[in-house]
PDB file of C-alpha atoms and ligand atoms in Angstrom:
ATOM      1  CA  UNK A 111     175.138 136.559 113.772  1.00  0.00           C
ATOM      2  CA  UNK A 112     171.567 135.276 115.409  1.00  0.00           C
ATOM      3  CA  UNK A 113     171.935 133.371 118.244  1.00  0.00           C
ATOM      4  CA  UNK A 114     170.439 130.410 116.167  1.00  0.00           C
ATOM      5  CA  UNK A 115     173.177 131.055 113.332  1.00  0.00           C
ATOM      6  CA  UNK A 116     175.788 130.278 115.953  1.00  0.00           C
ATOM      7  CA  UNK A 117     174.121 127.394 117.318  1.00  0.00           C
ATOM      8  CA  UNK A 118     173.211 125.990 113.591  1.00  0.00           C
ATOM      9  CA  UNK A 119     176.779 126.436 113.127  1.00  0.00           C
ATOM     10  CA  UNK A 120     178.340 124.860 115.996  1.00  0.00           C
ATOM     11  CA  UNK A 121     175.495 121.766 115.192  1.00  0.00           C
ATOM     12  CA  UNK A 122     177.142 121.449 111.964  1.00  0.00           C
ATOM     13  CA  UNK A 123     180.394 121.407 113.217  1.00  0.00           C
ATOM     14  CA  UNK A 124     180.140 118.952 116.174  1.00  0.00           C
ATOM     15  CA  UNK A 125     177.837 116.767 114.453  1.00  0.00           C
ATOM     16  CA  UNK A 126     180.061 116.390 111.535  1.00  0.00           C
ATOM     17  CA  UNK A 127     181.959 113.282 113.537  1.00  0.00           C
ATOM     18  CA  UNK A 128     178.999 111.244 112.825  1.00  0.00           C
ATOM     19  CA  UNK A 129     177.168 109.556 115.550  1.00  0.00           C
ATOM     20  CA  UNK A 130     177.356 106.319 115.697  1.00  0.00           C
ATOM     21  CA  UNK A 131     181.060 105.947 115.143  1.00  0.00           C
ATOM     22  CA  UNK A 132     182.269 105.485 118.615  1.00  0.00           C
ATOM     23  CA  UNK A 133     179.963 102.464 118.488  1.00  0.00           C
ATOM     24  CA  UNK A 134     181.244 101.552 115.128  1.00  0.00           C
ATOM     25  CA  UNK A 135     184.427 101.634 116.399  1.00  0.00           C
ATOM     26  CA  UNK A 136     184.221  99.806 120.275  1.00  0.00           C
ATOM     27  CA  UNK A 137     181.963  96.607 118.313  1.00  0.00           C
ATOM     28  CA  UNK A 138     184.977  96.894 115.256  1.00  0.00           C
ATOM     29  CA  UNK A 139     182.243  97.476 112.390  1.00  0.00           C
ATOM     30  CA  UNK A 140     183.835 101.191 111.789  1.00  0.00           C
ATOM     31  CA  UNK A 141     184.792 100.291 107.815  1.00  0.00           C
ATOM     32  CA  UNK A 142     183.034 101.778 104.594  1.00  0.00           C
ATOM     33  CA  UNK A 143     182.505  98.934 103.394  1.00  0.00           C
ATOM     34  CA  UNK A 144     178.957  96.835 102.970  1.00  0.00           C
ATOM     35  CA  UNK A 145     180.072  94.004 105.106  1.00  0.00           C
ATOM     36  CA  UNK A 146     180.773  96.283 108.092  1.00  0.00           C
ATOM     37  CA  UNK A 147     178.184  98.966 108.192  1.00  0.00           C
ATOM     38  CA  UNK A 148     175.813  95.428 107.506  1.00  0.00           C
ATOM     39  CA  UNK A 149     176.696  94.606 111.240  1.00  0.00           C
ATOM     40  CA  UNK A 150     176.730  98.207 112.345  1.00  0.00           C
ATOM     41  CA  UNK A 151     173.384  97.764 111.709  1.00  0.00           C
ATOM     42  CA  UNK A 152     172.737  94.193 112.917  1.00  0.00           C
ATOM     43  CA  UNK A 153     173.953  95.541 116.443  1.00  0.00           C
ATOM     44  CA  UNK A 154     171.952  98.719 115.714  1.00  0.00           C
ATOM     45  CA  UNK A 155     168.479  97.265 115.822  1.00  0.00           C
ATOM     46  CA  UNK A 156     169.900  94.639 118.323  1.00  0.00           C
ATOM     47  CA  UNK A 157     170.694  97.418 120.756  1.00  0.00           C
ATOM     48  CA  UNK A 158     167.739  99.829 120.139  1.00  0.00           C
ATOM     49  CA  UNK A 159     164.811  96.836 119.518  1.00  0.00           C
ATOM     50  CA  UNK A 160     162.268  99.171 119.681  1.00  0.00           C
ATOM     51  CA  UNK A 161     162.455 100.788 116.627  1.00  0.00           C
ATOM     52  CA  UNK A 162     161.469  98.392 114.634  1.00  0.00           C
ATOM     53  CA  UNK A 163     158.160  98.913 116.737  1.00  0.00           C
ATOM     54  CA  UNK A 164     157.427 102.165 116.738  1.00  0.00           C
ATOM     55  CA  UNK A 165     158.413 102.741 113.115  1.00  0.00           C
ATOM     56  CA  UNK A 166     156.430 100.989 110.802  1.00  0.00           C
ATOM     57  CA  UNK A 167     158.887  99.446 108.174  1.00  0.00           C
ATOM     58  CA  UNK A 168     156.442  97.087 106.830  1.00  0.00           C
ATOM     59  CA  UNK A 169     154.067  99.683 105.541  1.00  0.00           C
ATOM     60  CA  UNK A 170     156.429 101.817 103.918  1.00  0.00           C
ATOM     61  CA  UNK A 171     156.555 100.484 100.640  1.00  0.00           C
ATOM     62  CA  UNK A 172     155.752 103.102  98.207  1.00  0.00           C
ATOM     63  CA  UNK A 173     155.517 105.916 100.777  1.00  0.00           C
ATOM     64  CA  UNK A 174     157.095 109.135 100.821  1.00  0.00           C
ATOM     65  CA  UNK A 175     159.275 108.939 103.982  1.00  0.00           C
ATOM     66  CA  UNK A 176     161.578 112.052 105.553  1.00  0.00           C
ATOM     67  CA  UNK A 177     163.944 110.975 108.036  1.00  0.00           C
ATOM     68  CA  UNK A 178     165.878 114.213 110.124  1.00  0.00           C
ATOM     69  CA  UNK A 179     168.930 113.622 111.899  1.00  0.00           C
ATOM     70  CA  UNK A 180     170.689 110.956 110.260  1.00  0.00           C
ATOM     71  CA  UNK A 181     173.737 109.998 112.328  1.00  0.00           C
ATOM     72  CA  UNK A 182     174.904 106.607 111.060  1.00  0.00           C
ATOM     73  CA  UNK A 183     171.978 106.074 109.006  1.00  0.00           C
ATOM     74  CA  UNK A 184     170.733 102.722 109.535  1.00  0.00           C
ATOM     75  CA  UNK A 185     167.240 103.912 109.717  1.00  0.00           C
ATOM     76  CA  UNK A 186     166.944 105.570 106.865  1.00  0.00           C
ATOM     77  CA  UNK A 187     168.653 102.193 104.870  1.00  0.00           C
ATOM     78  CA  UNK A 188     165.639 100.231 106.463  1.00  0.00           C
ATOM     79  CA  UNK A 189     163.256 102.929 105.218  1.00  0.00           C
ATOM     80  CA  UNK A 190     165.119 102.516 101.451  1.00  0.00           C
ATOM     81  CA  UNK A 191     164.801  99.285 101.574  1.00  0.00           C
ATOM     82  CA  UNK A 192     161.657  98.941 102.992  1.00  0.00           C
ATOM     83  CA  UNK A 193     160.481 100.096  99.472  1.00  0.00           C
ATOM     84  CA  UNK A 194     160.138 103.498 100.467  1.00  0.00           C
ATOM     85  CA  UNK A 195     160.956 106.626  98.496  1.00  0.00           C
ATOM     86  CA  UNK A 196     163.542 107.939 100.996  1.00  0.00           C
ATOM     87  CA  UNK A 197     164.678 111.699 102.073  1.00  0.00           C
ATOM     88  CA  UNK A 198     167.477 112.086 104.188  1.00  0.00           C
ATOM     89  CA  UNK A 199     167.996 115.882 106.159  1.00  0.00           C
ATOM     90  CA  UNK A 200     170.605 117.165 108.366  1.00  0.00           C
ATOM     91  CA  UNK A 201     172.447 119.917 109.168  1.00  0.00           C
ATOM     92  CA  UNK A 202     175.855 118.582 109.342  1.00  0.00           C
ATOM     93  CA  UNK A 203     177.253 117.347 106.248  1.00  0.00           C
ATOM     94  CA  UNK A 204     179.374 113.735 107.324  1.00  0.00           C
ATOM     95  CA  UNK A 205     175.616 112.106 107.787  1.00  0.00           C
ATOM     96  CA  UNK A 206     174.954 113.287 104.817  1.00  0.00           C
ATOM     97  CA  UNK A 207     177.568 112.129 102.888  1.00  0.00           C
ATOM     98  CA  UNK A 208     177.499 109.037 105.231  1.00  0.00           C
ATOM     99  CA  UNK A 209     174.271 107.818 103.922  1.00  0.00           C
ATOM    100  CA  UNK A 210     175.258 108.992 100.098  1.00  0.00           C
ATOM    101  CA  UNK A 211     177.849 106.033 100.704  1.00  0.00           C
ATOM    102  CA  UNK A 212     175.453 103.613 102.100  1.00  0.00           C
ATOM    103  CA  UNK A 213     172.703 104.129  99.587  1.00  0.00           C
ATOM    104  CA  UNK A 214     175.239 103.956  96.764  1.00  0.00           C
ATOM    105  CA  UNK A 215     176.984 100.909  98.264  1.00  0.00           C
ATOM    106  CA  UNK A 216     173.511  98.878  99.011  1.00  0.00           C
ATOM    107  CA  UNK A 217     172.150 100.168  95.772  1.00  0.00           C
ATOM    108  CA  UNK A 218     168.953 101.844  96.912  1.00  0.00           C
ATOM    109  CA  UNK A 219     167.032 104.634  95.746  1.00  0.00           C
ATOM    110  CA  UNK A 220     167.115 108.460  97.806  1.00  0.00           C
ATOM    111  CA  UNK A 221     167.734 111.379  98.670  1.00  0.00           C
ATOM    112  CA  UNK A 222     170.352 113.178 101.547  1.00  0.00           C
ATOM    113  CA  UNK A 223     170.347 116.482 101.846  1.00  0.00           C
ATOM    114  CA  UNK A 224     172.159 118.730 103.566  1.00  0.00           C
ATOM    115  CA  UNK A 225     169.817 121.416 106.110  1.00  0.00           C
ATOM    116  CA  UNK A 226     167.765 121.852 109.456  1.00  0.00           C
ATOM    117  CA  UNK A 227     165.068 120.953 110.979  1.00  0.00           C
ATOM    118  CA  UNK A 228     164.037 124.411 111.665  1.00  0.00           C
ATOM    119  CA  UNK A 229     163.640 125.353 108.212  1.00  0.00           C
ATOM    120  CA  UNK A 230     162.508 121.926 105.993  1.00  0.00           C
ATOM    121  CA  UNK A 231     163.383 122.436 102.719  1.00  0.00           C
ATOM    122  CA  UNK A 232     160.099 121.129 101.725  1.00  0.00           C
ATOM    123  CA  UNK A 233     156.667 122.187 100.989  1.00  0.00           C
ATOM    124  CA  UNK A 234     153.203 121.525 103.388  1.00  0.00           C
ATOM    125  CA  UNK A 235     151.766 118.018 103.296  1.00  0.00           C
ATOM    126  CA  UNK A 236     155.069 116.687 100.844  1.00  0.00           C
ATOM    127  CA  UNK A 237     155.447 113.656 102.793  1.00  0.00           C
ATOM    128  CA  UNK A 238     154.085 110.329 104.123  1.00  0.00           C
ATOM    129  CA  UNK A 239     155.901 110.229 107.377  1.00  0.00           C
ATOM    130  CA  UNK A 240     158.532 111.869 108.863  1.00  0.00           C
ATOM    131  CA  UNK A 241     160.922 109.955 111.187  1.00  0.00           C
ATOM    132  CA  UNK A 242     163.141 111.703 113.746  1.00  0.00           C
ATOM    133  CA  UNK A 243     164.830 110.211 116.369  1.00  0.00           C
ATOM    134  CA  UNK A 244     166.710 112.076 118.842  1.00  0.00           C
ATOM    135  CA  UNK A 245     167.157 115.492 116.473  1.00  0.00           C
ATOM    136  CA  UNK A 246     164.841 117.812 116.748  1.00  0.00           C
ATOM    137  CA  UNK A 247     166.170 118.366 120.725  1.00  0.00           C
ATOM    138  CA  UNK A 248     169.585 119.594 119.677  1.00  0.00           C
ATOM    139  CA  UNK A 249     168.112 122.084 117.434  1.00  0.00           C
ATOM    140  CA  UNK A 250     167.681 125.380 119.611  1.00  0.00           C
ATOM    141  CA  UNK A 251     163.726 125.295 119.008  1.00  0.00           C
ATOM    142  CA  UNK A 252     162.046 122.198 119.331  1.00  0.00           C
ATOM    143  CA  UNK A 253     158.452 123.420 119.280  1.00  0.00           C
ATOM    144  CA  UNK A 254     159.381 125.130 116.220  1.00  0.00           C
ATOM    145  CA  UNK A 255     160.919 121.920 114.963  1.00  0.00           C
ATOM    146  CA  UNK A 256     158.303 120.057 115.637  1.00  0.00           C
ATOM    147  CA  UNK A 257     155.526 122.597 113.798  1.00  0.00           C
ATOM    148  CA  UNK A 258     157.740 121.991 110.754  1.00  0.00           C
ATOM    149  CA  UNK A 259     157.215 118.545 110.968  1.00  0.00           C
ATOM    150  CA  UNK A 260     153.620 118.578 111.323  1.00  0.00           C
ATOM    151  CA  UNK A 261     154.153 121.363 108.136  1.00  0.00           C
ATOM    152  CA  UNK A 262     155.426 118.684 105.672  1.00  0.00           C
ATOM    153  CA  UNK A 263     153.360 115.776 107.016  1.00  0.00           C
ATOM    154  CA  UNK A 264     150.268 115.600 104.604  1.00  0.00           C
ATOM    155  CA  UNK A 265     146.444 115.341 106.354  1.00  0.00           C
ATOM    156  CA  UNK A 266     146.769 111.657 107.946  1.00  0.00           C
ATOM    157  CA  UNK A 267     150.663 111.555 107.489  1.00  0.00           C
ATOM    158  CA  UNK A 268     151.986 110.103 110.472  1.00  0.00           C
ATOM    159  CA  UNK A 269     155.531 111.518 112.630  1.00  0.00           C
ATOM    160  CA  UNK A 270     157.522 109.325 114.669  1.00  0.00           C
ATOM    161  CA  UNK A 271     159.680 111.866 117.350  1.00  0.00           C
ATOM    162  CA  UNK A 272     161.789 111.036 119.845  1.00  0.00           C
ATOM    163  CA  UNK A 273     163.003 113.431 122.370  1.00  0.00           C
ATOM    164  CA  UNK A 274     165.206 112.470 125.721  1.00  0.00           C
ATOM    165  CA  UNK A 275     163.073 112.559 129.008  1.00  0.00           C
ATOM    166  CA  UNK A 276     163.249 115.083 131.501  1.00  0.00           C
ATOM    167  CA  UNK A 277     162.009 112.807 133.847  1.00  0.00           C
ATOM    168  CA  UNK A 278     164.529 109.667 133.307  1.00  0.00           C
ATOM    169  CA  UNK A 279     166.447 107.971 136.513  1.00  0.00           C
ATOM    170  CA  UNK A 280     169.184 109.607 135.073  1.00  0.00           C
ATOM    171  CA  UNK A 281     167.573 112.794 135.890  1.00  0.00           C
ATOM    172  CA  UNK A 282     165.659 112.260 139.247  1.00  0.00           C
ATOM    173  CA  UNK A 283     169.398 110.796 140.090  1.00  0.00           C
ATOM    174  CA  UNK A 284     171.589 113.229 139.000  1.00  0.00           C
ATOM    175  CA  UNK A 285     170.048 116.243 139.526  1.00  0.00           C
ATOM    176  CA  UNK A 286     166.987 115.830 141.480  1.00  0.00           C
ATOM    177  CA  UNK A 287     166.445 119.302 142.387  1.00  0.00           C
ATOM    178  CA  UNK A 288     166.165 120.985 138.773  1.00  0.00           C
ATOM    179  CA  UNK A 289     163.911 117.851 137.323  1.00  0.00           C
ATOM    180  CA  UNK A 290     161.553 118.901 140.637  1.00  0.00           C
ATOM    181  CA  UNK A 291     161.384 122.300 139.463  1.00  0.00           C
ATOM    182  CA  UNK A 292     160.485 121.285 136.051  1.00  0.00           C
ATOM    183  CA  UNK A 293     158.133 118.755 136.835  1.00  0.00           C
ATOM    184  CA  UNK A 294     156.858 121.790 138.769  1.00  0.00           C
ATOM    185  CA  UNK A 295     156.613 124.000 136.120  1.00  0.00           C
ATOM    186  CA  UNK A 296     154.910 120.918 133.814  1.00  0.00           C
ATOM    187  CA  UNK A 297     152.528 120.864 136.568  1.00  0.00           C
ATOM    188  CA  UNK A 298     151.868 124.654 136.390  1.00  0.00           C
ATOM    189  CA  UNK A 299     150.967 124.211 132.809  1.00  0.00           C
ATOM    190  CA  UNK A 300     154.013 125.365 130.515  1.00  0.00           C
ATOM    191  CA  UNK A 301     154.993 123.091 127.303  1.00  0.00           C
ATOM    192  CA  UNK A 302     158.261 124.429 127.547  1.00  0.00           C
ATOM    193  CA  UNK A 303     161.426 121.782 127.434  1.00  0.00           C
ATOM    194  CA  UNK A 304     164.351 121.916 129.735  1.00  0.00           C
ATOM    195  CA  UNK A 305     167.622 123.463 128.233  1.00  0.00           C
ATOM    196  CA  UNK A 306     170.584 121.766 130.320  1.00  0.00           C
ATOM    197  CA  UNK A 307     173.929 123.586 130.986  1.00  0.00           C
ATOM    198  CA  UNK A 308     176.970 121.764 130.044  1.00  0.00           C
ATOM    199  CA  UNK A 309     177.146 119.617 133.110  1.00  0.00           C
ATOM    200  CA  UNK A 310     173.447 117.828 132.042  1.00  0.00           C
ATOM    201  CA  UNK A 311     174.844 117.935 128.330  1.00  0.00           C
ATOM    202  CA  UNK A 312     177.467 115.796 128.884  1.00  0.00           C
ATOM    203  CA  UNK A 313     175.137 113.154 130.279  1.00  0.00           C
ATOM    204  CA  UNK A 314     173.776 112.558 126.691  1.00  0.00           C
ATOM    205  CA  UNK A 315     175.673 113.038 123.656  1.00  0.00           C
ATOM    206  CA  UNK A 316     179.579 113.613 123.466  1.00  0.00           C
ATOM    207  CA  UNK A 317     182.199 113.076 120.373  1.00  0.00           C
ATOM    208  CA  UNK A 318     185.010 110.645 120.719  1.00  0.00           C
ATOM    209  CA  UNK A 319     187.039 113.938 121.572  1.00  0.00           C
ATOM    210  CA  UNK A 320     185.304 114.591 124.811  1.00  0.00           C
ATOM    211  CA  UNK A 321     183.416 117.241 123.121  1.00  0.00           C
ATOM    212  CA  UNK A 322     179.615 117.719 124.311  1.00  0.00           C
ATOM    213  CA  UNK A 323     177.132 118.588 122.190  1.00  0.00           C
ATOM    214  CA  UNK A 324     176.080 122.295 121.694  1.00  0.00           C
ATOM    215  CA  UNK A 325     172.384 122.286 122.860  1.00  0.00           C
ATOM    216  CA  UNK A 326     170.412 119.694 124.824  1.00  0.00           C
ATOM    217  CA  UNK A 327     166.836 120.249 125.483  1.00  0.00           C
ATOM    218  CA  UNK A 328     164.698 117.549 127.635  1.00  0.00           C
ATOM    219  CA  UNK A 329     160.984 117.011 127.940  1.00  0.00           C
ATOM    220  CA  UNK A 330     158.462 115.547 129.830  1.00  0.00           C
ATOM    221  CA  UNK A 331     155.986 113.311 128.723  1.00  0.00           C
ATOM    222  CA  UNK A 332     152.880 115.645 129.614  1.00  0.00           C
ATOM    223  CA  UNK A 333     154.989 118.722 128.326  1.00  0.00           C
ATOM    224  CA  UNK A 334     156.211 116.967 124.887  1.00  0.00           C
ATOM    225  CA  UNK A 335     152.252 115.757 124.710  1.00  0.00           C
ATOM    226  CA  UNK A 336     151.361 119.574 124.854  1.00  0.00           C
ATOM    227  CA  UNK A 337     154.018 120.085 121.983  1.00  0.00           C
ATOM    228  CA  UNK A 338     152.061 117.895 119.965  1.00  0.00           C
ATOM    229  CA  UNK A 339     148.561 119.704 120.419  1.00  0.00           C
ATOM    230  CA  UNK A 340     148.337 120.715 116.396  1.00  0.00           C
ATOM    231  CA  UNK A 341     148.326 116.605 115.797  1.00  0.00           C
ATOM    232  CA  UNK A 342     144.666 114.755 115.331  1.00  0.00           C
ATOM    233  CA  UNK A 343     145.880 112.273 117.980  1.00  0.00           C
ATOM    234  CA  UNK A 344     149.227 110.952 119.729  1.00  0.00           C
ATOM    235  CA  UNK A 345     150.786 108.272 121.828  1.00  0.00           C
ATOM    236  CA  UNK A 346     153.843 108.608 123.674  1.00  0.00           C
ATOM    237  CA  UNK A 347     155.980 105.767 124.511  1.00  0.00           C
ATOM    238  CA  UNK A 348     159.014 106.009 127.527  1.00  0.00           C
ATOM    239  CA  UNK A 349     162.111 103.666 126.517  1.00  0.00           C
ATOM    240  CA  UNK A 350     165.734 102.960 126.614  1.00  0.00           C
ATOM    241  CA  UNK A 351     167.948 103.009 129.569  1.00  0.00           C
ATOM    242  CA  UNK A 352     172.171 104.251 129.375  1.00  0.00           C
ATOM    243  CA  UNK A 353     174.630 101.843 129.768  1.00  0.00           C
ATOM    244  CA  UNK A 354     176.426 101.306 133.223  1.00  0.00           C
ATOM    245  CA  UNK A 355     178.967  99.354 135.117  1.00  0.00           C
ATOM    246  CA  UNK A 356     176.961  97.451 137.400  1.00  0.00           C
ATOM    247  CA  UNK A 357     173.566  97.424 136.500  1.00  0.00           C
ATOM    248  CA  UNK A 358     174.549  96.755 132.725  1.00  0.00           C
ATOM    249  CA  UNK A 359     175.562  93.373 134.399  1.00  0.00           C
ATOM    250  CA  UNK A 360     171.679  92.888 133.537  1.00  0.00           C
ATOM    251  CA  UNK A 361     170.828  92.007 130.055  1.00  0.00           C
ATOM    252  CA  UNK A 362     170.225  95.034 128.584  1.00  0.00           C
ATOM    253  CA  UNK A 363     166.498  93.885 127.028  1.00  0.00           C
ATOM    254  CA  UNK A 364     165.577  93.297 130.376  1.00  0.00           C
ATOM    255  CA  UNK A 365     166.368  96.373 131.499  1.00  0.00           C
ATOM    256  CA  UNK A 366     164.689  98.164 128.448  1.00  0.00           C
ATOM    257  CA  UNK A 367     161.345  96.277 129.109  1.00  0.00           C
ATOM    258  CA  UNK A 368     161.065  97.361 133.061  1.00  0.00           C
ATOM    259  CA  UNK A 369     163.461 100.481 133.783  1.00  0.00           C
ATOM    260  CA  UNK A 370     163.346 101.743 130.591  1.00  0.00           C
ATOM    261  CA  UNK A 371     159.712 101.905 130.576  1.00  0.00           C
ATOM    262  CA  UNK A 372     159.216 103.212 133.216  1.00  0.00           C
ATOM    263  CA  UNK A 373     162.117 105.396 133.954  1.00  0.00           C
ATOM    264  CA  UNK A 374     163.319 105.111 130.315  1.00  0.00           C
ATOM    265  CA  UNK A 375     165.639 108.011 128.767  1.00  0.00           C
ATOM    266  CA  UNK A 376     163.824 108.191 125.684  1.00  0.00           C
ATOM    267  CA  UNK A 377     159.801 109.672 124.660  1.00  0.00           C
ATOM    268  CA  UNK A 378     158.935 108.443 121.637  1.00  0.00           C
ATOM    269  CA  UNK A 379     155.858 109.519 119.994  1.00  0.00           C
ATOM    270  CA  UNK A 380     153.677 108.452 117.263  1.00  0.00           C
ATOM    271  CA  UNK A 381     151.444 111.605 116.183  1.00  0.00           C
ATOM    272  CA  UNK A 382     148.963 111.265 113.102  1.00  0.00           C
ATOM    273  CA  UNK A 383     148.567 115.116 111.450  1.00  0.00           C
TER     274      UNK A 383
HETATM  275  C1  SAM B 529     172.153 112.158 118.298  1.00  0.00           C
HETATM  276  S1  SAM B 529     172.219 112.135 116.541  1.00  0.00           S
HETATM  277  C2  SAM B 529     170.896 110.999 116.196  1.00  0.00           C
HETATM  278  C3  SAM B 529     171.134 110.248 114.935  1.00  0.00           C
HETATM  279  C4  SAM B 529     170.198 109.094 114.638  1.00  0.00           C
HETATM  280  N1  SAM B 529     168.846 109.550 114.398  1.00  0.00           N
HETATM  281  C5  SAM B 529     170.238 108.058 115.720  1.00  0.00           C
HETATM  282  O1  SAM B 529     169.235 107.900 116.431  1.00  0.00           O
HETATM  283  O2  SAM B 529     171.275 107.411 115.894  1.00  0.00           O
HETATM  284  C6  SAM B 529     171.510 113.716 116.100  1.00  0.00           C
HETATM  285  C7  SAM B 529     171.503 114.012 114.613  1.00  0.00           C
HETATM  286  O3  SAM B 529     170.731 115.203 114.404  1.00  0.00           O
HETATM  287  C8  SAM B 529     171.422 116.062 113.503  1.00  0.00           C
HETATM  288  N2  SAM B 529     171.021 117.453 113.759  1.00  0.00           N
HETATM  289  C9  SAM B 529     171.352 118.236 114.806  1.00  0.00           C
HETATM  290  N3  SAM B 529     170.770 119.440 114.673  1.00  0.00           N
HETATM  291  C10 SAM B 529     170.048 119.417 113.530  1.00  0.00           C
HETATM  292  C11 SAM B 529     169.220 120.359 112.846  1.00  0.00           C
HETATM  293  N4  SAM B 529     169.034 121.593 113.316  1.00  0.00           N
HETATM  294  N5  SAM B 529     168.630 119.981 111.689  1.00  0.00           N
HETATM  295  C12 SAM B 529     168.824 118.731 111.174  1.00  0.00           C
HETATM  296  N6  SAM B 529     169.611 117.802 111.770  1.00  0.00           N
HETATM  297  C13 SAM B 529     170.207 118.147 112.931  1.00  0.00           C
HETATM  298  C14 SAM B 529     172.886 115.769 113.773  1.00  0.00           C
HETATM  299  O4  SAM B 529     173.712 116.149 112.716  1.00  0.00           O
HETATM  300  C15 SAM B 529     172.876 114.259 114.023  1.00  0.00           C
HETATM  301  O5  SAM B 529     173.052 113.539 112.837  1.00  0.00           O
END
């Protein structure tokens, strides 16, 4: 077995649990039904009020749209019924089947499929836009994740990517020494992204069982830019901040205008093939 057939394989495994559900379950909006996963999402958007920035729902309509990494889906339900014609990928199969239930329930055309980033199950230049929001890092390759979303994008097709920051608060905080020496390496010229042990893992995504997720990578702005060098043109926007005792005492879309963009934990970019 490849090294990348064990990680695939672990992905599928830990991401089965669905994130998003230990949300759903502290706000109480963790039933199947319409009414529920309807406030899921209300708190969704709430809580991340960016996205409906940086992806353009309004001018979907029509469009061919692929969103990877699916977690609890409420993105790609606002792409579906935005009017778009809707593809759903991801490796583990409880997203999948997760937003098979929600597209059924809301009655909205699309597709979910079940596979990885790596290896898009679709031809070059078969879509509109592709929308990926904190994926394409857990994959094991994220340049090579990102070349196959630049793959299916067709000439003017636009990505939306977003990646977690190397260079985040969280990071300088926590461990100041290894974001130096990447910042250092940045500096030096490499595009490469920062794989984090265990320890940094745990700082980002873990199941309600403690469980941390199986690969982490992190990158900074100037190295995710040079990731994107096969687009025509990109921006790259620094958001979101974590949650926290004390300083959570702010209101959070406070915090997400000032800390989060400067110090935010989240790159998104906007790329145009
Ligand atoms: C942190 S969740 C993000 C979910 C959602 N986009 C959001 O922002 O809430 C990461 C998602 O990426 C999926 N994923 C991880 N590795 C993948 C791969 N190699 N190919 C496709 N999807 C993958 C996981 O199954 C999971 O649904």
């Amino acid at each position: 077995m490849t090294n990348q057939t064990a990680l695939d394989a672990d992905n599928m495994e830990f991401w089965q649990h669905v994130c998003g559900t230990k949300a759903a379950k502290l706000y109480g909006y963790e039933g199947s039904d319409a009414v529920s996963i309807g406030n899921f999402d209300r708190w969704f958007f709430q809580y991340y009020p960016y996205l409906r920035r940086f992806i353009p729902f309004d001018q979907l309509a029509g469009k061919s749209v692929l969103e990877i990494g699916l977690g609890y889906g409420s993105v790609s339900q606002a792409v579906a019924a935005a009017g778009a014609q809707l593809t759903g990928l991801d490796i583990a199969a409880g997203p999948v089947n997760w937003l098979r239930h929600r597209l059924a329930l809301a009655g909205l055309p699309g597709q979910a499929i079940q596979g990885s980033a790596l290896d898009i199950p679709f031809p070059e230049g078969n879509f509109d836009h592709v929308v990926t929001i904190g994926c394409l890092h857990h994959t094991g390759d994220l340049k090579k994740a990102i070349s196959e979303v630049h793959r299916v994008l067709r000439p003017g097709g636009t990505a939306i990517i977003m990646v977690y920051s190397a260079t985040s608060h969280l990071r300088w905080l926590k461990h100041p020494a290894e974001t130096w020496r990447y910042v250092r390496s940045v500096a030096a010229g490499s595009d490469e992204p920062l794989a984090l042990d265990k320890h940094g893992r745990a700082d980002f995504d873990a199941a309600p069982d403690g469980r941390v997720a199986p690969e982490v990578v992190l990158a900074s702005k100037t190295a995710f830019s040079r990731m994107l060098n096969a687009f025509k043109k990109h921006t790259i926007r620094r958001t979101n901040v974590p949650d926290h005792p004390i300083v959570g005492l702010i209101p959070r879309d406070w915090r997400v205008q000032t800390e989060g963009r400067l110090f935010g934990t989240d790159l998104y970019a906007t790329a145009r093939k």
